[in-house]
PDB file of C-alpha atoms in Angstrom:
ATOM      1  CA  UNK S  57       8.911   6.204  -1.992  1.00  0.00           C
ATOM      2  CA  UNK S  58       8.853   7.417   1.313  1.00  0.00           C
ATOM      3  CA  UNK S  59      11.628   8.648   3.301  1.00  0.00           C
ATOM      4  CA  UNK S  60      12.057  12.750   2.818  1.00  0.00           C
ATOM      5  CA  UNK S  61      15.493  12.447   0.711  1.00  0.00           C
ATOM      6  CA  UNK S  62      18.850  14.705   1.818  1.00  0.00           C
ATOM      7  CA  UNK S  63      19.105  17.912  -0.107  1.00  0.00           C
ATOM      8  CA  UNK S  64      21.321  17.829  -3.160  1.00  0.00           C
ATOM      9  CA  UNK S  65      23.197  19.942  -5.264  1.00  0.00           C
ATOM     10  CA  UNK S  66      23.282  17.696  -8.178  1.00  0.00           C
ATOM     11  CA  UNK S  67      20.827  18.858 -11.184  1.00  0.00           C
ATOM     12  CA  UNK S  68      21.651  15.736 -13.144  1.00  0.00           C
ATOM     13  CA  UNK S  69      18.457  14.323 -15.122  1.00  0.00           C
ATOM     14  CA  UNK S  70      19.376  10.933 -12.961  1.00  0.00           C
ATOM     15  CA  UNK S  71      18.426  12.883 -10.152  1.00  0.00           C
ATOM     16  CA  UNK S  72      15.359  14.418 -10.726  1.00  0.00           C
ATOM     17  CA  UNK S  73      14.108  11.508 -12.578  1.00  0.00           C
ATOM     18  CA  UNK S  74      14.370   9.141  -9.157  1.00  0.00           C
ATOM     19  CA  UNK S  75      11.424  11.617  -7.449  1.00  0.00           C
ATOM     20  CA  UNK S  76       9.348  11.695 -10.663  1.00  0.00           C
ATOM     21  CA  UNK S  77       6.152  10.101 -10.377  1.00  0.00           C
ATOM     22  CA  UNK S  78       6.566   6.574 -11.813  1.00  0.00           C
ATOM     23  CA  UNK S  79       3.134   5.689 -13.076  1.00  0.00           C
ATOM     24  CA  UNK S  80       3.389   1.830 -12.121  1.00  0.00           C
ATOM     25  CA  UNK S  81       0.017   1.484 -10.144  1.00  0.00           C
ATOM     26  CA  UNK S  82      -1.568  -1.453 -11.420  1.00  0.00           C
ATOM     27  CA  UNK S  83      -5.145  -1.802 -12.050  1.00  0.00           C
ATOM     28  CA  UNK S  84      -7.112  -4.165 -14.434  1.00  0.00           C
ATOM     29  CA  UNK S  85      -9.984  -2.671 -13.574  1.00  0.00           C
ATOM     30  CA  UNK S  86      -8.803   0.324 -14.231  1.00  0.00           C
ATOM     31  CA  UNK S  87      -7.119  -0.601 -17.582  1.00  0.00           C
ATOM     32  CA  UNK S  88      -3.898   0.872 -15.695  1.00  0.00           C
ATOM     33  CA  UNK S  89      -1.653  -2.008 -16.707  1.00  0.00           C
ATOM     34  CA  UNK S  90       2.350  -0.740 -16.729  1.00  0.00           C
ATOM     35  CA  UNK S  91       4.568  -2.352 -19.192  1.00  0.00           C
ATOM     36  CA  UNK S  92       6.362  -5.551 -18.178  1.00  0.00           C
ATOM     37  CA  UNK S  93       4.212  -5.967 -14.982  1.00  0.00           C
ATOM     38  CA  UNK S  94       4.654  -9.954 -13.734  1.00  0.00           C
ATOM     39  CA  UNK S  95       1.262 -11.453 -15.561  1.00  0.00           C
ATOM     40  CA  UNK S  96       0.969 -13.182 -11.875  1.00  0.00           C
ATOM     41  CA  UNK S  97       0.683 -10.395  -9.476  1.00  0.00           C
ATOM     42  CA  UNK S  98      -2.776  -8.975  -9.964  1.00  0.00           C
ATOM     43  CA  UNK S  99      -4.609 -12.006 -10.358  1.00  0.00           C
ATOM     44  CA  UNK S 100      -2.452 -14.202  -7.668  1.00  0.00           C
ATOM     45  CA  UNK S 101      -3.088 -11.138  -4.858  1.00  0.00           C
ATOM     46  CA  UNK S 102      -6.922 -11.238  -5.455  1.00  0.00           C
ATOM     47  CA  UNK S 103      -7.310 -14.806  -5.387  1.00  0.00           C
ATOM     48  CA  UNK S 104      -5.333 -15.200  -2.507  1.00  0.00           C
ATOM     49  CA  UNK S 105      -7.377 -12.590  -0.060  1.00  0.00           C
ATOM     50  CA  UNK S 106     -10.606 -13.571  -1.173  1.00  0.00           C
ATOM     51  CA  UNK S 107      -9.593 -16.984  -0.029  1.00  0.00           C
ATOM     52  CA  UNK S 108      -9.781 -15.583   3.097  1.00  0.00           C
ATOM     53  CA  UNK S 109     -13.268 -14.556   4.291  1.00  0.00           C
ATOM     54  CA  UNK S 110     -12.805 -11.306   5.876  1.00  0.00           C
ATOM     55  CA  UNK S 111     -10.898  -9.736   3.344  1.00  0.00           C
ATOM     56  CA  UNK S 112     -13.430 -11.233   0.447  1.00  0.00           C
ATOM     57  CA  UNK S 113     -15.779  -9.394   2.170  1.00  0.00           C
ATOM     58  CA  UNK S 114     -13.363  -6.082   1.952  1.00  0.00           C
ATOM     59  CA  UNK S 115     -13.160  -6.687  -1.766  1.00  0.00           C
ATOM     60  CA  UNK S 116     -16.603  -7.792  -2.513  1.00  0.00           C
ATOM     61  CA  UNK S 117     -19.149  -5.451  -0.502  1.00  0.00           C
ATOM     62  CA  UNK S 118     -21.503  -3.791  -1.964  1.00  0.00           C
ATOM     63  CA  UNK S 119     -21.946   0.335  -0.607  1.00  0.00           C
ATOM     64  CA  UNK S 120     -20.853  -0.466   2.924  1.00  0.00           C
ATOM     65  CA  UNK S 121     -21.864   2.632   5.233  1.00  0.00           C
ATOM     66  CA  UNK S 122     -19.706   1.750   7.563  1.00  0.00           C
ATOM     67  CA  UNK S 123     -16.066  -0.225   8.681  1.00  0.00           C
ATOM     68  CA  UNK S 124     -12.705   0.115   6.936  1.00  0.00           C
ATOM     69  CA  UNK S 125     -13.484   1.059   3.332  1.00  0.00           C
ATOM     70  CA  UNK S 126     -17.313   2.525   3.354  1.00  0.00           C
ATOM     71  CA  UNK S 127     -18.465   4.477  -0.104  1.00  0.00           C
ATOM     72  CA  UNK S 128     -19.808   3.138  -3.097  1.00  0.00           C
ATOM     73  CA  UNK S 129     -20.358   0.360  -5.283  1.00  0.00           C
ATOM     74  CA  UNK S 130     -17.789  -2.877  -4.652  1.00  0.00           C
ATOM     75  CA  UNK S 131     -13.870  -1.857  -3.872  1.00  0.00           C
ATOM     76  CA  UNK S 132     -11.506  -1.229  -7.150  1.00  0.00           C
ATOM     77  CA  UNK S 133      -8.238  -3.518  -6.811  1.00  0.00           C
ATOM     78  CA  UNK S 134      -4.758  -2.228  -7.736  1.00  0.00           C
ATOM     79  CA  UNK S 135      -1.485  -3.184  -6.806  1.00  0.00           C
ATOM     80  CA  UNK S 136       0.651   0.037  -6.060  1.00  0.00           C
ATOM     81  CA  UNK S 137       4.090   0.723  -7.481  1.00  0.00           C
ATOM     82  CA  UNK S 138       6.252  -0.490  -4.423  1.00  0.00           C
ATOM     83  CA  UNK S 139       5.478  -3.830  -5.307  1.00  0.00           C
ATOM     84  CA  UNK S 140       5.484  -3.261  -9.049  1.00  0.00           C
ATOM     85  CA  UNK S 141       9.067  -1.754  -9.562  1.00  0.00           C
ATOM     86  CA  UNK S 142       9.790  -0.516 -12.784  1.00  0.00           C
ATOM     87  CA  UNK S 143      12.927  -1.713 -12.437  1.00  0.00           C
ATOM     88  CA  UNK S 144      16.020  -3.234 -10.254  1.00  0.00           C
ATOM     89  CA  UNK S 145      16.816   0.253  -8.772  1.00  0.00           C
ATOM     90  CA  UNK S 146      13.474   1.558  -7.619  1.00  0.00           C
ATOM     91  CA  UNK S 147      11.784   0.388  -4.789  1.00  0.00           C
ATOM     92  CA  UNK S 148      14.155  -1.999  -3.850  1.00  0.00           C
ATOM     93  CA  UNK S 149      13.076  -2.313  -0.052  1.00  0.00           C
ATOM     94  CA  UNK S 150       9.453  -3.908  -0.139  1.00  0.00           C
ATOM     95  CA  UNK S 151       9.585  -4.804  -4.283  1.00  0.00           C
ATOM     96  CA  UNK S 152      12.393  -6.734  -3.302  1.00  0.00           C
ATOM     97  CA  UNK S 153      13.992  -7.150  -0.164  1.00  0.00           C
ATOM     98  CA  UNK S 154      10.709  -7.808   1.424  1.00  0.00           C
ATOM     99  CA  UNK S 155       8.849  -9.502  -1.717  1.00  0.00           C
ATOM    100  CA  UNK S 156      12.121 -11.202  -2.973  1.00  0.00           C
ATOM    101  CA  UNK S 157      11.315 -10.564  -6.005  1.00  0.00           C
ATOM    102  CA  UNK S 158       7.396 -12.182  -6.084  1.00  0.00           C
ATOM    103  CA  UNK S 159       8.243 -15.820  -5.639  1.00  0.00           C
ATOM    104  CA  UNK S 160       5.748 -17.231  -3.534  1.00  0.00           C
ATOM    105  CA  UNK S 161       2.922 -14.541  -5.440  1.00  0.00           C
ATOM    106  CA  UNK S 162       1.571 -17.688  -7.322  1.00  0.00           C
ATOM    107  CA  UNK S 163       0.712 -19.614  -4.024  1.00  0.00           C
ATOM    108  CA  UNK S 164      -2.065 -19.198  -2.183  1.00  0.00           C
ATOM    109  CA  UNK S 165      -1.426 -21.428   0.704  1.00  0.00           C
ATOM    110  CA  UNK S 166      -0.968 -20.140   3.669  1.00  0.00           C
ATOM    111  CA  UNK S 167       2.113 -22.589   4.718  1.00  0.00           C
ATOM    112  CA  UNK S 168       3.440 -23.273   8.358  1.00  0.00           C
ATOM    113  CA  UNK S 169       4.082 -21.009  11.060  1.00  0.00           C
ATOM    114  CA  UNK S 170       7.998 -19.854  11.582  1.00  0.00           C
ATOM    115  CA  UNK S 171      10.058 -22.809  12.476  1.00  0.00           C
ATOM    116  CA  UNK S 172       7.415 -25.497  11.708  1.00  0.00           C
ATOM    117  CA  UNK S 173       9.470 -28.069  10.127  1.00  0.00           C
ATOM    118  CA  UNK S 174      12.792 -27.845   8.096  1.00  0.00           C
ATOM    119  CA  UNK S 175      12.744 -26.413   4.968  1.00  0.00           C
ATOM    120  CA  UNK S 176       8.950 -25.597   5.669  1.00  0.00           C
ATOM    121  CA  UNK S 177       7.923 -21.665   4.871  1.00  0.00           C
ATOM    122  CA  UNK S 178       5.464 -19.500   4.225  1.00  0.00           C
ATOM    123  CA  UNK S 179       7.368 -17.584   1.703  1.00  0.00           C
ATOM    124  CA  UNK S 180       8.967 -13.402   1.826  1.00  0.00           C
ATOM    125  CA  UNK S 181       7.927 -11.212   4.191  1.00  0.00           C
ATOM    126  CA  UNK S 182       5.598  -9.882   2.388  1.00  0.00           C
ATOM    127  CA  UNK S 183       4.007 -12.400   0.294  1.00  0.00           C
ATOM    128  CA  UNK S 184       0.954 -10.502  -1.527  1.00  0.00           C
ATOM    129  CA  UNK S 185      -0.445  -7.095  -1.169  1.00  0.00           C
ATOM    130  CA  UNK S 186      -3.443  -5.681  -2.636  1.00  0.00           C
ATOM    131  CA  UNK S 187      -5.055  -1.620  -2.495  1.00  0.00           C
ATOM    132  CA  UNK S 188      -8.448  -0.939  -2.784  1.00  0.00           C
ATOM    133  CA  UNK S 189     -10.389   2.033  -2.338  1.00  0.00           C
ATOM    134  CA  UNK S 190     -14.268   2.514  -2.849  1.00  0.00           C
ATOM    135  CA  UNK S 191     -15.646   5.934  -4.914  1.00  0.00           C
ATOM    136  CA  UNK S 192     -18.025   7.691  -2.489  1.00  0.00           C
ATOM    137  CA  UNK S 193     -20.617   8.001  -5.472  1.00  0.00           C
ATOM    138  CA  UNK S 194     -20.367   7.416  -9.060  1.00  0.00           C
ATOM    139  CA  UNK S 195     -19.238  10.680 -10.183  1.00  0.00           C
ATOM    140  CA  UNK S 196     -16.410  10.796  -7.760  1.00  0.00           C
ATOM    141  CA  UNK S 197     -14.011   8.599  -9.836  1.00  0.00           C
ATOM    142  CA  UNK S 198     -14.725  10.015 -13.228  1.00  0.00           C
ATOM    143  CA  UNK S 199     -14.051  13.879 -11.743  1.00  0.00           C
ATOM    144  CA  UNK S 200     -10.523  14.505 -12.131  1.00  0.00           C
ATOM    145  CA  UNK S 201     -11.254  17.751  -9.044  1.00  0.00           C
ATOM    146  CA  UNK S 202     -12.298  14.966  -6.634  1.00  0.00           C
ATOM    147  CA  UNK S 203      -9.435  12.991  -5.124  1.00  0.00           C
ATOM    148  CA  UNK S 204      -9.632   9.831  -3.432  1.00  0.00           C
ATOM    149  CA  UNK S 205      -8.812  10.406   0.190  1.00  0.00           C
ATOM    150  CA  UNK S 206      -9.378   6.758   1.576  1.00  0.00           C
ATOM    151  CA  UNK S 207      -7.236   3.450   0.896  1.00  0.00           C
ATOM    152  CA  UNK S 208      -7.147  -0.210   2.119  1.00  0.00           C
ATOM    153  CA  UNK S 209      -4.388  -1.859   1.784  1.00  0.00           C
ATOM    154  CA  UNK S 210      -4.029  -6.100   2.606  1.00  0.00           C
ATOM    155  CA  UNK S 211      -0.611  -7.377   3.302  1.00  0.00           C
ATOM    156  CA  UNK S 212      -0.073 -11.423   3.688  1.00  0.00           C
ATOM    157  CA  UNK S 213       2.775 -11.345   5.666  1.00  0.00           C
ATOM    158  CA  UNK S 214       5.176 -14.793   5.269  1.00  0.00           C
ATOM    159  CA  UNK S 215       8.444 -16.014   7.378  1.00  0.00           C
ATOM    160  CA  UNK S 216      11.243 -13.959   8.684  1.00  0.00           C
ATOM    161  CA  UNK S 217       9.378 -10.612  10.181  1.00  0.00           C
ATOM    162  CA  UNK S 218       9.322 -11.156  13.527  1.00  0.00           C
ATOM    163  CA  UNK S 219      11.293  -8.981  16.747  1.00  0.00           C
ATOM    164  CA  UNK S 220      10.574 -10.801  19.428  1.00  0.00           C
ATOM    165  CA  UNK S 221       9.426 -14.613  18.738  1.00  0.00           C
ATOM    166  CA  UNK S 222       5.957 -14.943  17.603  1.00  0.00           C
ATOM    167  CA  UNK S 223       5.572 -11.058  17.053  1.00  0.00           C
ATOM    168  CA  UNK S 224       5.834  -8.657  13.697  1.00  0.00           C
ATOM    169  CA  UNK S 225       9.225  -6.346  14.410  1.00  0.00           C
ATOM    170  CA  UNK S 226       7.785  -3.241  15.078  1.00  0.00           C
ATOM    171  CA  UNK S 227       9.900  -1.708  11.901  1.00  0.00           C
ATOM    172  CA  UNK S 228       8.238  -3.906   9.657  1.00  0.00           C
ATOM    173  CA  UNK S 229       4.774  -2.668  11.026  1.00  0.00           C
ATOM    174  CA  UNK S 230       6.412   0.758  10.487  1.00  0.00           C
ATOM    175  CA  UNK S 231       7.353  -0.021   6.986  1.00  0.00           C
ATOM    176  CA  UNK S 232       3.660  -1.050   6.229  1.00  0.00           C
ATOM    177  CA  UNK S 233       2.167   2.026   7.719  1.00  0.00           C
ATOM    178  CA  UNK S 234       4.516   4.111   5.730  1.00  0.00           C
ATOM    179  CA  UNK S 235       4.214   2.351   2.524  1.00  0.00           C
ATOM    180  CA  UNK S 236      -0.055   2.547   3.120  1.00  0.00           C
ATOM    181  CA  UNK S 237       0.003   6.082   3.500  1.00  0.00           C
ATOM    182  CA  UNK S 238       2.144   7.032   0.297  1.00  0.00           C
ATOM    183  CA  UNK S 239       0.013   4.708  -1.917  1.00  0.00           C
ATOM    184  CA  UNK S 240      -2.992   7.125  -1.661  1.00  0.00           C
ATOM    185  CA  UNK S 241      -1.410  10.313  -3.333  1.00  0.00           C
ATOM    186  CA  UNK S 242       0.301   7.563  -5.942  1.00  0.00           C
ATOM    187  CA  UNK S 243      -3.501   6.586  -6.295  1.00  0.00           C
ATOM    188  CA  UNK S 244      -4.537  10.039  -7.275  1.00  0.00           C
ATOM    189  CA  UNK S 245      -1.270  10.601  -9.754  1.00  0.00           C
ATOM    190  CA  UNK S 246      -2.463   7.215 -11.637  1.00  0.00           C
ATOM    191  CA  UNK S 247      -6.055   8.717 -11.500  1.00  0.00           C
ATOM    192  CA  UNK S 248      -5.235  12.055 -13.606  1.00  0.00           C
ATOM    193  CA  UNK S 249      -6.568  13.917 -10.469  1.00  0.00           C
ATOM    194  CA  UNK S 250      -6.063  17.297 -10.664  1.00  0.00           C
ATOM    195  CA  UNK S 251      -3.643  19.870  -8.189  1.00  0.00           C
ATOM    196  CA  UNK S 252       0.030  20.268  -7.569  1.00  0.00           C
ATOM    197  CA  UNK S 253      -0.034  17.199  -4.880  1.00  0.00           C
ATOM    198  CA  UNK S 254      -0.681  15.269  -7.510  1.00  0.00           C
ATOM    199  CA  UNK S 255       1.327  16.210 -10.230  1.00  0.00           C
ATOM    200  CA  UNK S 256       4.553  15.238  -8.509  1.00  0.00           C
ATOM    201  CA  UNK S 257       6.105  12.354  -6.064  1.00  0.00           C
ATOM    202  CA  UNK S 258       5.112  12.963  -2.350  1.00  0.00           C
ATOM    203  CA  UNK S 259       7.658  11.939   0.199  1.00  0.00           C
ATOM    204  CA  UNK S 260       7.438  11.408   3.605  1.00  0.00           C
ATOM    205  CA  UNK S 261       8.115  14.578   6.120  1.00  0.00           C
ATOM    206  CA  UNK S 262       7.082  13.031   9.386  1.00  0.00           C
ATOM    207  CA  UNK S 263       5.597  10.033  10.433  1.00  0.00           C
ATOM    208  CA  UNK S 264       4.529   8.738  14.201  1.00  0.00           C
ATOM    209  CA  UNK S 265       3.800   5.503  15.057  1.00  0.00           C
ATOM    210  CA  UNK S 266       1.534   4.407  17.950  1.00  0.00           C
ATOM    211  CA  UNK S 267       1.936   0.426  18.714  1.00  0.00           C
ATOM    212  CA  UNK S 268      -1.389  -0.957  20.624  1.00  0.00           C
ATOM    213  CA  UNK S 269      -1.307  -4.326  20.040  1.00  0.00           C
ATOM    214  CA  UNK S 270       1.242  -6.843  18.979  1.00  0.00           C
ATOM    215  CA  UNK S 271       1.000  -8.155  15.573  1.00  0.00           C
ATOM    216  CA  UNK S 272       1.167 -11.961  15.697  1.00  0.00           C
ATOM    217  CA  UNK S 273       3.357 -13.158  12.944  1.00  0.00           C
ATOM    218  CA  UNK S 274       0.743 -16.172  12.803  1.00  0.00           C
ATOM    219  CA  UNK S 275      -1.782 -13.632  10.979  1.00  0.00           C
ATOM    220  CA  UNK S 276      -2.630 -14.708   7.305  1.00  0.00           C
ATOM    221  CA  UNK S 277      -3.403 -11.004   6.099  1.00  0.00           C
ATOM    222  CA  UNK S 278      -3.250  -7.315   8.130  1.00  0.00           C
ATOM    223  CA  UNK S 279      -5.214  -4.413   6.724  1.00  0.00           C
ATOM    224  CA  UNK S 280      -3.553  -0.747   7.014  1.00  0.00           C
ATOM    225  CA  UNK S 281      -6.470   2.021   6.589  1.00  0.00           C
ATOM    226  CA  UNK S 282      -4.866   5.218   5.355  1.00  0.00           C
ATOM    227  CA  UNK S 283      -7.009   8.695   5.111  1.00  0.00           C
ATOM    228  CA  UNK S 284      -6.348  12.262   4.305  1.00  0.00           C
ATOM    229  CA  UNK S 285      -7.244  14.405   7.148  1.00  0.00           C
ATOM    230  CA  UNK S 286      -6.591  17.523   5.191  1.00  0.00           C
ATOM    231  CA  UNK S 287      -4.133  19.166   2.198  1.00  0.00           C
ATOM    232  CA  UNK S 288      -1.751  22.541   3.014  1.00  0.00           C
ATOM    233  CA  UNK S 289      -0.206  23.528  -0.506  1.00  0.00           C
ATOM    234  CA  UNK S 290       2.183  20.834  -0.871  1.00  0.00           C
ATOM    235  CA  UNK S 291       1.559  18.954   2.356  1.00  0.00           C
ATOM    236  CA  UNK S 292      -0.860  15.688   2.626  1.00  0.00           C
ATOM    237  CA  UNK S 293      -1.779  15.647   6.917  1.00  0.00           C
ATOM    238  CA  UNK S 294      -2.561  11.828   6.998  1.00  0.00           C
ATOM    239  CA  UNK S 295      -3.665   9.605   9.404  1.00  0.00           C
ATOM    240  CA  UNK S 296      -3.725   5.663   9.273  1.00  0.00           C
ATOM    241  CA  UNK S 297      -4.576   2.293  11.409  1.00  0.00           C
ATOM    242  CA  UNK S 298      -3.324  -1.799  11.209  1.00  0.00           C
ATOM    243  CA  UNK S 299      -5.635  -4.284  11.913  1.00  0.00           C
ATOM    244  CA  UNK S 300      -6.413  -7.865  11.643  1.00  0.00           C
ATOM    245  CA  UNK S 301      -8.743 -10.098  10.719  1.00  0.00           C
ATOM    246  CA  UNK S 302     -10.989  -9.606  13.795  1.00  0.00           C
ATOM    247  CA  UNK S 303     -10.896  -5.582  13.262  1.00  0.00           C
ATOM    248  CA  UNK S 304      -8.376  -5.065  16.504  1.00  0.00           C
ATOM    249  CA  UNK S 305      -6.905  -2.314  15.904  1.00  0.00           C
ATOM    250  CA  UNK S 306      -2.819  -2.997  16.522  1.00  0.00           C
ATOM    251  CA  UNK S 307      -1.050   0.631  15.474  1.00  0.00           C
ATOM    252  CA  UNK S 308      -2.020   3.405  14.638  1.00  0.00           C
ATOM    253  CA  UNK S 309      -0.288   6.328  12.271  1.00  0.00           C
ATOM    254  CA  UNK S 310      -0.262  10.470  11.632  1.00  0.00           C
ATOM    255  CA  UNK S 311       1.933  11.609   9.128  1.00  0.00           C
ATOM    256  CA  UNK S 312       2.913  14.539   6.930  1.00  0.00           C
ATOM    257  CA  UNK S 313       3.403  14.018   2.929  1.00  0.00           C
ATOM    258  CA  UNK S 314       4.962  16.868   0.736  1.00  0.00           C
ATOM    259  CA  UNK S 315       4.684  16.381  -2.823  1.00  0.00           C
ATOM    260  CA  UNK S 316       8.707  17.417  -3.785  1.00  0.00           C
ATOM    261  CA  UNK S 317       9.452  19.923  -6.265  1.00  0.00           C
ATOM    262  CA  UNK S 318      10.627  19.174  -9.923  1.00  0.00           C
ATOM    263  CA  UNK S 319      13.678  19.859  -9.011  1.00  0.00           C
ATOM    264  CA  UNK S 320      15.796  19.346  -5.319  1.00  0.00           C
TER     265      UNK S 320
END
């Protein structure tokens, strides 16, 4: 989820149910495996980035000190619920509109660029996408008072996103950025972590965008960093950061999560 929704007088179960936490974050690793998840979309989103060398070596690193995901041990994989819907009405906009449903999650080819040849794509808009985070020790995971506060996220971006030719629309980078920061609370609710930001669906109250750097719509994969900077009751104060494969940094993000009550 992410935009803050419009009050509402209407106390229907329907309505509450739509802002209850979902519990589709999918992680093998984990053993966090929804019901009637596509059998493809794990597997096809980790093959896929570690065909490409700098994001193997996001996945695969052992304790890095330093760069986008430092901590412990090699990152955990998980593929968060906007692009595991648990059904036709939820998340619609990137499990759908932007994914179109998965289709081209079983390729790993990287295709043509945007108007190479007729009838020659690179699939969705979004063609993959893959979280990870890395436990700063080997107690923090386990410890259900210790949330994570730090996620990677890789998006292979396909045909059909661009503004001006040759460039990501900057709504689409927005879109990413917004999505990035929501999947670390979701992170924590599919961890068990404990508090009241966890126990509930956190929606977006504010978000600002900084664009730096254009994002070519040539690039095979983007990475969007998202970190807590601190928690206020219900609020999340969250900062992110886009880059590419080269580590430029192309937009950056702050933005304020509340966690929504159980009932609006």
């Amino acid at each position: 989820m992410s935009e803050k929704p419009p009050p509402s007088s209407s106390s229907s179960p329907s309505a509450v149910a739509t802002l209850s936490p979902l519990n589709r974050v999918l992680s093998p690793p984990l053993n966090l495996l929804p019901p009637n998840t596509p059998p493809h979309l794990f597997p096809s989103a980790v093959s896929y980035f570690n065909s490409l060398p700098w994001c193997a070596a996001l996945i695969n690193d052992h304790s890095p000190s330093a760069g986008r995901l430092p901590g412990h041990g090699q990152a955990i994989a998980f593929i968060p619920q906007c692009f595991n819907p648990v059904s036709a009405r939820h998340d619609q906009f990137v499990g759908r509109t932007l994914s179109h449903g998965h289709p081209d999650a079983g390729s790993h080819s990287s295709g043509s660029s945007e108007g190479e040849g007729e009838g020659r794509t690179r699939g969705p808009p979004i063609r993959h996408l893959l979280s990870l985070f890395r436990p700063a020790d080997d107690t923090e995971l386990r410890d259900p008072s210790r949330p994570i506060l730090r996620v990677a996220t890789l998006f292979a971006l396909g045909d059909g996103t661009s503004g001006y030719e040759g460039i990501v629309h900057g709504g689409l980078t927005a879109t990413i950025l917004d999505e990035s920061l929501g999947v670390v609370n979701e992170l924590n609710t599919a961890l068990g972590k404990e508090g009241s930001l966890f126990s509930a669906s956190s929606v977006t109250a504010s978000l600002s965008v900084k664009f730096l750097a254009p994002v070519a719509t040539t690039e095979k994969a983007i990475c969007v960093t998202s970190w807590v900077e601190g928690m206020q009751g219900r609020k999340t104060i969250m900062k992110a950061e886009v880059t590419n494969g080269k580590g430029e940094k192309l937009a950056v993000a702050e933005s304020v999560w509340v966690a929504v009550k159980p009932r609006l």
